[in-house]
Coordinates of N, CA and C in Angstrom, one line a residue:
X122 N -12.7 -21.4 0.4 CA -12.5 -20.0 0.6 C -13.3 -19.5 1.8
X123 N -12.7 -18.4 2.6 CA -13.3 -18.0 3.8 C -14.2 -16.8 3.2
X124 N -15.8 -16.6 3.8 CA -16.5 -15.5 3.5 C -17.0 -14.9 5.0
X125 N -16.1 -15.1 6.0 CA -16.6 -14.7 6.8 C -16.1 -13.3 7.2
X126 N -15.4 -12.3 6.3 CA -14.9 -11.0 6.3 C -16.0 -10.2 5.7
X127 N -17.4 -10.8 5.0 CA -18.1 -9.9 4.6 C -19.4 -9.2 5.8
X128 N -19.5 -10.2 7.2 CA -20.1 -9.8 7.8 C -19.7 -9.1 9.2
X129 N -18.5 -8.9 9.4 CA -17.8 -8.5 10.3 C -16.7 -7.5 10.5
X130 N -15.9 -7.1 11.1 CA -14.5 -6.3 11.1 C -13.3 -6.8 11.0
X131 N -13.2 -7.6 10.2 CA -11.9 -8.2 10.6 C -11.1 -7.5 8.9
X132 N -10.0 -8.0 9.2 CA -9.4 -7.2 8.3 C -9.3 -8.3 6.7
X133 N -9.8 -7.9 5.1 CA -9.7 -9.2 4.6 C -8.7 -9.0 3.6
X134 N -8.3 -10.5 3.7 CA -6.8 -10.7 2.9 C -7.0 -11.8 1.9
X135 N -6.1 -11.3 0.5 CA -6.3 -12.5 -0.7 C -4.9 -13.2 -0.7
X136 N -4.7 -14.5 -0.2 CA -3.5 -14.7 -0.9 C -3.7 -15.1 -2.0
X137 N -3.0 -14.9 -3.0 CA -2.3 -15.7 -4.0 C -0.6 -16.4 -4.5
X138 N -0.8 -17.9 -4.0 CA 0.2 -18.3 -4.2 C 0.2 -19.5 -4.6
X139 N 0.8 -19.9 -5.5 CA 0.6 -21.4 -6.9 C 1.2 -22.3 -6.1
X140 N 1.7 -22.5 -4.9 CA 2.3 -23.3 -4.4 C 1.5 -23.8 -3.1
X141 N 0.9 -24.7 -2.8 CA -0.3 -25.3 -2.2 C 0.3 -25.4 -0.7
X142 N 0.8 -25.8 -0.5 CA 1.5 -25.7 1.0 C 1.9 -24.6 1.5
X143 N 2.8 -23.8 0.5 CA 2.8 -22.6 1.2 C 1.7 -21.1 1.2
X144 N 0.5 -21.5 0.5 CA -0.4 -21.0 0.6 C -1.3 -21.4 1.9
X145 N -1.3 -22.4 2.2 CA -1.7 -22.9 3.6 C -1.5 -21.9 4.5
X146 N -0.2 -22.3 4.4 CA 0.3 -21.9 5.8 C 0.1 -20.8 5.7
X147 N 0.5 -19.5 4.9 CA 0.0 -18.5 5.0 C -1.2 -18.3 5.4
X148 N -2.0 -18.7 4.5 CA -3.2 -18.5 5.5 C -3.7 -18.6 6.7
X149 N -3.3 -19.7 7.2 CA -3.3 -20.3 8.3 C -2.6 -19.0 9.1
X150 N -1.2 -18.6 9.2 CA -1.2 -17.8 10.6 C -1.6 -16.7 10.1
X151 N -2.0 -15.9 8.8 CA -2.8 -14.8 8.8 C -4.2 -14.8 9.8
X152 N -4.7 -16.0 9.8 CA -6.5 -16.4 10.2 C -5.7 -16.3 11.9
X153 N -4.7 -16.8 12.1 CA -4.6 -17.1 13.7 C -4.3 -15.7 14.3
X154 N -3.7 -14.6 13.1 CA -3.5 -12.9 13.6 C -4.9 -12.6 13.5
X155 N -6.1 -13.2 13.4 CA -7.1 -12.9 13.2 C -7.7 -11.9 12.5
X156 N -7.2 -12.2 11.0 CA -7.8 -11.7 9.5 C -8.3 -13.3 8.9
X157 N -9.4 -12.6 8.3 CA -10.4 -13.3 7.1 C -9.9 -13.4 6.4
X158 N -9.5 -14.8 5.4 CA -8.4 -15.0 4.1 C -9.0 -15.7 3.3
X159 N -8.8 -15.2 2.3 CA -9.1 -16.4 0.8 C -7.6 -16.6 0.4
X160 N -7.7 -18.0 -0.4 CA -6.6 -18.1 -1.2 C -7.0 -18.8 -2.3
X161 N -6.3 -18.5 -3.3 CA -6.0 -19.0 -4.8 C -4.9 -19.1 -4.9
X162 N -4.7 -19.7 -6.5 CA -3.4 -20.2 -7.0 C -2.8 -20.5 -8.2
X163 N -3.7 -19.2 -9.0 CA -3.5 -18.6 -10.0 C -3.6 -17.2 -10.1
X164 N -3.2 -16.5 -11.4 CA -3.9 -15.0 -11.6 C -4.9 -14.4 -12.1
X165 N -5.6 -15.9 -13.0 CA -6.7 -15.6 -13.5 C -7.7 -15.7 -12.1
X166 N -7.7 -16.6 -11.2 CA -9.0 -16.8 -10.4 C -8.4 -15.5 -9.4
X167 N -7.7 -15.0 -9.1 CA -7.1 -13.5 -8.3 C -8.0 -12.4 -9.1
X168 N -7.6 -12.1 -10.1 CA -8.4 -10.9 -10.7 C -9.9 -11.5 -10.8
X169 N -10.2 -12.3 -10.9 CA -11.6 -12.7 -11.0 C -12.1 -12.2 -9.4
X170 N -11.5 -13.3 -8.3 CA -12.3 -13.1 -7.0 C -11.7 -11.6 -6.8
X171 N -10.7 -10.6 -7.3 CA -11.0 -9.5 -6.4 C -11.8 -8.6 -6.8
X172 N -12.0 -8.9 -8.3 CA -13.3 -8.0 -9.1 C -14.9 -7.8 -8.3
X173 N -15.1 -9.2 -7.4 CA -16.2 -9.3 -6.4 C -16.1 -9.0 -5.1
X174 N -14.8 -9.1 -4.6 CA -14.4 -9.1 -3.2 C -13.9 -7.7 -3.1
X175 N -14.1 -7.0 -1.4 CA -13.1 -5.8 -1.6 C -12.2 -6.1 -0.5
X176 N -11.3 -6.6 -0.8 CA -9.9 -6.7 0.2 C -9.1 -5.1 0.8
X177 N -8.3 -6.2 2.3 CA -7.8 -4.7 2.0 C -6.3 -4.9 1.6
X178 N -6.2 -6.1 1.9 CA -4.4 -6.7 0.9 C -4.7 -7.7 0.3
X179 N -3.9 -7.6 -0.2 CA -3.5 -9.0 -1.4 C -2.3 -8.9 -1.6
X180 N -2.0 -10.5 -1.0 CA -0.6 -10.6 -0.5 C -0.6 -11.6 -2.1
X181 N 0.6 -11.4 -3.0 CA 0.9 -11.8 -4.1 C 2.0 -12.4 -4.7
X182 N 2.1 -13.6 -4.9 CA 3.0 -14.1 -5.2 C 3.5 -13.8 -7.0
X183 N 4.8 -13.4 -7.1 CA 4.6 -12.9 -8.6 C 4.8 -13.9 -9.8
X184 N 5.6 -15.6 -9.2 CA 5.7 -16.2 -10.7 C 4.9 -16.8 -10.0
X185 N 3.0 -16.2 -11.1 CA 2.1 -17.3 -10.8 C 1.5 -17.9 -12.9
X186 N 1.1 -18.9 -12.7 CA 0.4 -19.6 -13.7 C -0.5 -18.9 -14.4
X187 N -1.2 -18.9 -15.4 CA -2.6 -18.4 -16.1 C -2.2 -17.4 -16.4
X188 N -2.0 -16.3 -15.8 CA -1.9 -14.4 -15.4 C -0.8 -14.3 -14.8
X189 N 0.0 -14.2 -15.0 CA 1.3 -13.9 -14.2 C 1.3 -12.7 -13.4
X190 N 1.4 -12.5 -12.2 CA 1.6 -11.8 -10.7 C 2.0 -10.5 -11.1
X191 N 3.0 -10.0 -12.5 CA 2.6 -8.7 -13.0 C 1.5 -7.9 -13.6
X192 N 1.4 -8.6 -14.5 CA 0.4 -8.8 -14.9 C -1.0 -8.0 -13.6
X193 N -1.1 -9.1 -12.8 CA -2.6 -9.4 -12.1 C -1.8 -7.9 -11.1
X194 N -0.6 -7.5 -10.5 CA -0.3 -6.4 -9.8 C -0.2 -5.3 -11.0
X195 N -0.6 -5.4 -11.9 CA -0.9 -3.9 -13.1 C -2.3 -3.6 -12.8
X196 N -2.7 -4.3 -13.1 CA -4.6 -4.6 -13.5 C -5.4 -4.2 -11.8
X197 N -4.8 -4.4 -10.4 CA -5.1 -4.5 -9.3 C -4.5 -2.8 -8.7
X198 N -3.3 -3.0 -8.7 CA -2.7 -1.8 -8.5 C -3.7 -0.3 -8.2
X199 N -4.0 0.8 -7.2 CA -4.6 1.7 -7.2 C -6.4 1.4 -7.5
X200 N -6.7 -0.2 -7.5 CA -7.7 0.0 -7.4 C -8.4 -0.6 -6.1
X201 N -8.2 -0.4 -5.0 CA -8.5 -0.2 -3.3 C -8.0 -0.9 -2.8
X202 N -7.6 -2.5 -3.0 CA -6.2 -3.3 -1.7 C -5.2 -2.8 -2.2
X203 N -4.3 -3.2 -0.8 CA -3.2 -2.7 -1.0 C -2.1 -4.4 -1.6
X204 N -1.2 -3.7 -2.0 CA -0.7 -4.9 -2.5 C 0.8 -5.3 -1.8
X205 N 1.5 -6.7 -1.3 CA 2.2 -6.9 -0.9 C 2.8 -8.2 -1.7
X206 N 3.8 -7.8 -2.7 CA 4.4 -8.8 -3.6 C 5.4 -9.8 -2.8
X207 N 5.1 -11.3 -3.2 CA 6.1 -12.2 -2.6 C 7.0 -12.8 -3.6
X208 N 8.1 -13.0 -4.0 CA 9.0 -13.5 -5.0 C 10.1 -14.1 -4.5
X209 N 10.7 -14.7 -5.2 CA 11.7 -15.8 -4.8 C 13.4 -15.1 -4.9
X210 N 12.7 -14.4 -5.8 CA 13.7 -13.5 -5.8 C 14.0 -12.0 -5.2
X211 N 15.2 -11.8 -4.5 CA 15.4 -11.0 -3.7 C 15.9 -9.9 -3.8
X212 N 16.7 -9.9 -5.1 CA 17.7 -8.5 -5.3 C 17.0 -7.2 -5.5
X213 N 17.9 -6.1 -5.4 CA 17.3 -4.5 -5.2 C 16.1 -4.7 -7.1
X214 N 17.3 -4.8 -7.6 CA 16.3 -4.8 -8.8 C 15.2 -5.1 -9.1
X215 N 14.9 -6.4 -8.6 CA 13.3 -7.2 -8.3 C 12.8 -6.5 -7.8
X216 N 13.0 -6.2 -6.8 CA 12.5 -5.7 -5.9 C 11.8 -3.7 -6.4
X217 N 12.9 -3.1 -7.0 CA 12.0 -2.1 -7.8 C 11.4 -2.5 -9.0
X218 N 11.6 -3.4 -9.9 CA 10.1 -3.9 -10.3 C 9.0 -4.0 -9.9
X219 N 9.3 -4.7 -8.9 CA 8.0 -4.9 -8.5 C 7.0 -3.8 -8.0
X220 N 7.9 -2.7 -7.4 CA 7.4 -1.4 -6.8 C 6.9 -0.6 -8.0
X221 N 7.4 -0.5 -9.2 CA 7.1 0.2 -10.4 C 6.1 -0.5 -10.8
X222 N 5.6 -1.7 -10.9 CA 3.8 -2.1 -10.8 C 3.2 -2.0 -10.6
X223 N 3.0 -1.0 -9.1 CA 2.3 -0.8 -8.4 C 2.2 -1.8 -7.0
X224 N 3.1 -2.4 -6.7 CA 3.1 -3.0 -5.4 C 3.4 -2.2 -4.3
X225 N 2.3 -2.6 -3.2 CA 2.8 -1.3 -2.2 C 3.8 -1.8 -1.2
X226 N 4.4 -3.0 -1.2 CA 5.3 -3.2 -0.6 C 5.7 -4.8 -1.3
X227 N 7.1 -5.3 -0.7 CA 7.9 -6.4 -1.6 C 8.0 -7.1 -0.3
X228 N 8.4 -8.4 -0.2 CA 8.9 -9.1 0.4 C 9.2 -10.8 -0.4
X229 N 10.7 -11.0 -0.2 CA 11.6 -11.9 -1.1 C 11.4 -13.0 0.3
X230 N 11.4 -13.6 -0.4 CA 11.5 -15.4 -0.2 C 12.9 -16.0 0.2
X231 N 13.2 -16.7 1.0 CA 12.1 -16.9 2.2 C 12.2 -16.0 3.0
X232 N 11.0 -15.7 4.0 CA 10.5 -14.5 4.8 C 10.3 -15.6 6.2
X233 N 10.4 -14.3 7.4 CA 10.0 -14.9 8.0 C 8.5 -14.5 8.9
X234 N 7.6 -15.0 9.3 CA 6.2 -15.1 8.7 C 5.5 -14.2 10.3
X235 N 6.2 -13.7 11.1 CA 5.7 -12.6 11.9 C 6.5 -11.2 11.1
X236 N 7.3 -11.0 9.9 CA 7.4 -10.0 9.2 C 6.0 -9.5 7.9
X237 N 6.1 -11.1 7.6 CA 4.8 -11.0 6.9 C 3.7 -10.3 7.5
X238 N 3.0 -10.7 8.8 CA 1.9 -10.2 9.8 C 2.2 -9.0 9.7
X239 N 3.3 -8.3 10.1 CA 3.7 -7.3 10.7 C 3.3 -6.6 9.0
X240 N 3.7 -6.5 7.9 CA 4.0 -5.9 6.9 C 2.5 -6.1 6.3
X241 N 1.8 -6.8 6.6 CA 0.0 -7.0 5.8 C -0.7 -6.0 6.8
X242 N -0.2 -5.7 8.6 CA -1.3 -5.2 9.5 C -0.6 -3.6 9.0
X243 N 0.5 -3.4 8.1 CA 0.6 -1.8 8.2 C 0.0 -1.3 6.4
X244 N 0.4 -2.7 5.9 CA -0.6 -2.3 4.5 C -2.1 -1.8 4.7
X245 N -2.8 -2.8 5.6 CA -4.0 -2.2 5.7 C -4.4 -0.8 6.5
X246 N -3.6 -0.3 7.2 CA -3.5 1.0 7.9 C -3.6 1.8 6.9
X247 N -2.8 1.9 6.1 CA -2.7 3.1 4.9 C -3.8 3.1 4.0
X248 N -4.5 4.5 4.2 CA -5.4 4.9 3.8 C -6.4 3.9 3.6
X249 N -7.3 3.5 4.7 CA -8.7 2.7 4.5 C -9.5 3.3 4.0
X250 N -10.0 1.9 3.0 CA -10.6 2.3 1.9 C -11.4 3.7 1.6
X251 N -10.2 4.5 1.2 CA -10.2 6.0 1.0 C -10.5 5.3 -0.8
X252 N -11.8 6.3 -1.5 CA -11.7 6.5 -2.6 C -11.0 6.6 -3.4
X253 N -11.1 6.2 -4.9 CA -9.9 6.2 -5.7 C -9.5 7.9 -6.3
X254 N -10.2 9.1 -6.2 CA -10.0 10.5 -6.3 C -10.3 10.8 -5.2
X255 N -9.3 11.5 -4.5 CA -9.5 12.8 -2.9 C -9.3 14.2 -3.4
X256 N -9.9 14.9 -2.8 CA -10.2 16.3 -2.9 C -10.1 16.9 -1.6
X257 N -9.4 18.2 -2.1 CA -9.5 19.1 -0.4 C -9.2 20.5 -1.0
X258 N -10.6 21.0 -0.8 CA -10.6 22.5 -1.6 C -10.1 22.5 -2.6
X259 N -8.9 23.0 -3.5 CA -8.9 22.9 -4.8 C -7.5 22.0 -5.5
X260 N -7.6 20.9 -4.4 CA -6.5 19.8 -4.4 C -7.6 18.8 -5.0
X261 N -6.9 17.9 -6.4 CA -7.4 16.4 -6.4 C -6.4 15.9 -6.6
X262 N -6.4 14.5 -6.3 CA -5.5 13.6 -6.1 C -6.1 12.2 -6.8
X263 N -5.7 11.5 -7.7 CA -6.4 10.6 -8.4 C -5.2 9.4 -8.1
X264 N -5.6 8.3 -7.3 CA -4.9 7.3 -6.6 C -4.7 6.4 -8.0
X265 N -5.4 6.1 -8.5 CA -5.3 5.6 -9.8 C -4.7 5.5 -10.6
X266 N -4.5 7.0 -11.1 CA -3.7 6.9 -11.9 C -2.0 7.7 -11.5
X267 N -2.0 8.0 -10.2 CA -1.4 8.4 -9.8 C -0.7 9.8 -10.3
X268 N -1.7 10.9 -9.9 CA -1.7 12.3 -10.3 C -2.3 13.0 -9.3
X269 N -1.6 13.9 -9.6 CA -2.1 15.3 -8.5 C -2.7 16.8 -9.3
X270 N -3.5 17.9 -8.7 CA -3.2 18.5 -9.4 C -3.7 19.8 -8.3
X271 N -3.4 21.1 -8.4 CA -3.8 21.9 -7.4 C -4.7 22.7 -8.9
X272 N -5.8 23.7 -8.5 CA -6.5 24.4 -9.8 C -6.3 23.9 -11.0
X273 N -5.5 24.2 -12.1 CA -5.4 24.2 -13.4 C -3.6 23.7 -13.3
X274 N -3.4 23.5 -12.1 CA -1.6 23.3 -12.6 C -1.3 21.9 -11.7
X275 N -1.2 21.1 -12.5 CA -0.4 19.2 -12.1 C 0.3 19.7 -11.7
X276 N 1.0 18.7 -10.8 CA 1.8 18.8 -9.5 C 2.9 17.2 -9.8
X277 N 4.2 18.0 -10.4 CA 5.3 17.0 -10.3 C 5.8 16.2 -8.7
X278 N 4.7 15.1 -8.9 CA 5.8 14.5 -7.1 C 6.4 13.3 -7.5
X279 N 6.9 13.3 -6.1 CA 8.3 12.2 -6.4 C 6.8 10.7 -5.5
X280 N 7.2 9.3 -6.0 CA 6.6 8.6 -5.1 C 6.7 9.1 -3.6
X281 N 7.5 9.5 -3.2 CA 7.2 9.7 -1.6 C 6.5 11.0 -1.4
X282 N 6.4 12.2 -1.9 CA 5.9 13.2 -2.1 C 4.0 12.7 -2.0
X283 N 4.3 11.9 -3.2 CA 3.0 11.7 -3.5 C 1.9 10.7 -2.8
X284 N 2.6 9.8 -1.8 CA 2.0 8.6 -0.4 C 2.0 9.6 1.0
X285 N 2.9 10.8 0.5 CA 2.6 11.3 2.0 C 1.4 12.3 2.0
X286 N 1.0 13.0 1.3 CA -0.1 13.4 0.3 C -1.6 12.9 0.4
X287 N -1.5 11.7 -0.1 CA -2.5 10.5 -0.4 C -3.0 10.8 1.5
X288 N -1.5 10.0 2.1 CA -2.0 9.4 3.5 C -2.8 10.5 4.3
X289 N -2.1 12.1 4.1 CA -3.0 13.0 4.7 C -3.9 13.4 4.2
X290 N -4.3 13.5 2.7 CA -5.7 13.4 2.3 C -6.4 12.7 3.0
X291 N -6.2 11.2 2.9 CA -7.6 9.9 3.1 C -7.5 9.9 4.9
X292 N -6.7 10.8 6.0 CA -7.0 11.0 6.9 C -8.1 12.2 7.1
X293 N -8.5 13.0 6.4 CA -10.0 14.0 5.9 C -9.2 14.5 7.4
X294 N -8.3 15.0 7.7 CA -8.3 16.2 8.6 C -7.9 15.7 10.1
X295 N -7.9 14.3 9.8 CA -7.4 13.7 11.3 C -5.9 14.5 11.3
X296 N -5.1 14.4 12.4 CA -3.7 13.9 12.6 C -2.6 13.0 12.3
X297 N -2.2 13.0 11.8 CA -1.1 11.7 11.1 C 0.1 12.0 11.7
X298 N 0.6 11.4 12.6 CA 2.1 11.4 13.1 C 3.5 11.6 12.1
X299 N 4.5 11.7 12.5 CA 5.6 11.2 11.5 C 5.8 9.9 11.1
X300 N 6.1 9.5 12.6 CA 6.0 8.0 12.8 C 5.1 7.1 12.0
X301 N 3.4 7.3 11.8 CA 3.0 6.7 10.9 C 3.1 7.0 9.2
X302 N 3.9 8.0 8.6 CA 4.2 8.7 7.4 C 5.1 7.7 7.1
X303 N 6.1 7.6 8.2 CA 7.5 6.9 7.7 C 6.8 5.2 8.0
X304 N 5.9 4.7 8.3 CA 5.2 3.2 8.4 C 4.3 2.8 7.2
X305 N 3.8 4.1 6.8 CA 2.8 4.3 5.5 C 3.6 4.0 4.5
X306 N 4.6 5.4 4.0 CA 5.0 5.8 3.1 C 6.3 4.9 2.5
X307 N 7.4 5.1 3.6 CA 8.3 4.6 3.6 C 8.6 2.9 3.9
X308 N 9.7 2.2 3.4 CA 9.8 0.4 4.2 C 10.4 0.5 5.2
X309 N 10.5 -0.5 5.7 CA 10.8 -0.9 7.0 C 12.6 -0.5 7.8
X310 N 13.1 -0.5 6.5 CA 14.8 -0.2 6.4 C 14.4 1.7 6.7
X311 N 13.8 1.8 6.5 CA 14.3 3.7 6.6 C 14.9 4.0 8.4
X312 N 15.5 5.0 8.7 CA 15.9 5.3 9.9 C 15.2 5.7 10.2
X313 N 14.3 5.6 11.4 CA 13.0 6.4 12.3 C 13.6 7.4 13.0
X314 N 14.6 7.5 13.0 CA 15.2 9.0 13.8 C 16.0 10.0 12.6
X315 N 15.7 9.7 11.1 CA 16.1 10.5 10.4 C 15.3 12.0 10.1
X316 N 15.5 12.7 9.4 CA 14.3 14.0 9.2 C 13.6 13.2 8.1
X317 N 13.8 12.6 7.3 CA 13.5 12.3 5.9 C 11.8 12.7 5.8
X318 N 11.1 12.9 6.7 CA 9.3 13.1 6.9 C 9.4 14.3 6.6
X319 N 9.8 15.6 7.7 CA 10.2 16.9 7.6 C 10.4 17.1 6.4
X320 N 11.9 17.0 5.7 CA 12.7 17.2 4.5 C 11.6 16.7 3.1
X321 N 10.9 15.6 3.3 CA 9.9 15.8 2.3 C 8.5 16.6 2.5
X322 N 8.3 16.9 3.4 CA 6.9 17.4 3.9 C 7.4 18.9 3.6
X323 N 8.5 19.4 3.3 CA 9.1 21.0 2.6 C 9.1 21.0 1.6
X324 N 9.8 20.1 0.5 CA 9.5 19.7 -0.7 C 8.0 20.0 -1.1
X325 N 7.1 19.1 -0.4 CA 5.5 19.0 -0.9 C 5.1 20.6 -0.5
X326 N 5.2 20.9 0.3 CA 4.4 22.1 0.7 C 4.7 23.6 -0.5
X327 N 6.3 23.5 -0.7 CA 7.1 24.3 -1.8 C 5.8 23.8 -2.9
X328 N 5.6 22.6 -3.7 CA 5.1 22.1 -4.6 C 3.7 22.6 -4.9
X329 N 3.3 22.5 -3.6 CA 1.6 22.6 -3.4 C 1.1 23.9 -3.6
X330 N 1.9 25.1 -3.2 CA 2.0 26.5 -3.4 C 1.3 26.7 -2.0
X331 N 1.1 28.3 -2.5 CA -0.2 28.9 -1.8 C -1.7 28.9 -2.5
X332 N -2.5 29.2 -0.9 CA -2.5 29.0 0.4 C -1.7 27.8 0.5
X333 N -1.5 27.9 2.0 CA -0.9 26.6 2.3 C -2.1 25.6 2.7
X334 N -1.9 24.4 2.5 CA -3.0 23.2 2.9 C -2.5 21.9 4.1
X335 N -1.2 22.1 4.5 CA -1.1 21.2 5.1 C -0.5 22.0 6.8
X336 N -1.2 21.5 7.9 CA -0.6 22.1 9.2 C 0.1 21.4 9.9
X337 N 1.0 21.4 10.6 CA 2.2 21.2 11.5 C 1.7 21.4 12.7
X338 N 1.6 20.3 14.1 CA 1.1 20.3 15.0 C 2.2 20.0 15.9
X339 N 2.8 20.9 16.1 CA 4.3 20.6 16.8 C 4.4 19.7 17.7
X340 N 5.7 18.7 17.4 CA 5.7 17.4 18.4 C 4.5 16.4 18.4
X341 N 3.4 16.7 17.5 CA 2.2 15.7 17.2 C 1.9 14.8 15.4
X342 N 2.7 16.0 14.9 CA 2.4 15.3 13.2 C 1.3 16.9 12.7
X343 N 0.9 15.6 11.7 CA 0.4 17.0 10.5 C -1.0 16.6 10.2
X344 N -1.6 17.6 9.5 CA -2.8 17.1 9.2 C -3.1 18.2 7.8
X345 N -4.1 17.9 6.7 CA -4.6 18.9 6.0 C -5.7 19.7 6.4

């Protein structure tokens, strides 16, 4: 196992995958996009090393041995990497399983392995390691267990409601484009010239009440 992500910037990544070659290689062109990687090849040594390590993905294979990849994506889920499920299987269905465990993104087997790169370097963009509760004035946001609440009144959001939310919280006041909302929030299949950002960013705002908390920087994105 590599420990050279604990003294430096590099971005660090857990695979887990029970299949010895293709854990290699993964790792291997992750290290060459130049991230720091461990791998295992079970679920029990996964929840074990990430209980010590703070990653910022964990890339996961879900039929694993010991602890099965649900399992270990229940127990991991909302608590600071991000997670990117690998399975053999590809249909819509699997694939919202796996998202209803807390996986923050899917990718079916076989893949091809500059999608992988591509899909691990935007996992880690979203919200670095931003706290598991955000607050902003009299907004909390509990990543955890995946609740909101403005004063004394919870806040019904939809998953997308609730990552676009997250992502402008744990930006503490920066700028967040559309463009990165719909790279955050949304996968890779969405139309980047749809409104779908807008049309939920009205939703949330209706939700959130007054005052208003989130600003519109025309032609730049939003910020809280």
């Amino acid at each position: 196992m590599s420990s050279r992500a604990a003294h430096t910037g590099e971005m660090r990544v857990l695979v887990v995958e029970d299949h010895a070659t293709l854990a290699r290689r993964i790792a291997q062109g992750l290290r060459q996009a130049g991230m720091a990687v461990d791998v295992v090849h079970d679920g029990a040594a996964a929840l074990e090393l990430a209980a010590k390590t703070a990653y910022d993905v964990i890339v996961l294979d879900r039929d694993l041995p010991v602890v099965h990849g649900d399992r270990v994506c229940r127990e991991l889920a909302g608590s600071g990497p991000r997670i990117l499920m690998l399975t053999a299987a590809g249909d819509v269905e699997d694939r919202v399983d796996g998202l209803e465990l807390g996986a923050d993104d899917y990718l079916g087997k076989p893949f091809a392995f500059a999608e992988l790169v591509a899909r691990v370097r935007a996992l880690s963009r979203r919200t670095p390691s931003a706290p598991p509760v955000l607050r902003r004035s009299d907004l909390v946001v509990d990543r955890g267990r995946h609740r909101a609440s403005r004063g004394a009144r919870a806040l019904s959001l939809t998953r997308k409601e609730f990552g676009v939310l997250e992502t402008l919280l744990a930006a503490d006041g920066a700028l967040v484009s559309a463009e990165e909302l719909l790279e955050h929030v949304w996968d890779a299949n969405v139309d980047a010239f749809s409104n779908i950002v807008s049309v939920t960013m009205t939703r949330l705002r209706r939700k959130l009440g007054e005052p208003p908390l989130i600003e519109t920087v025309v032609g730049k994105g939003y910020r809280m």
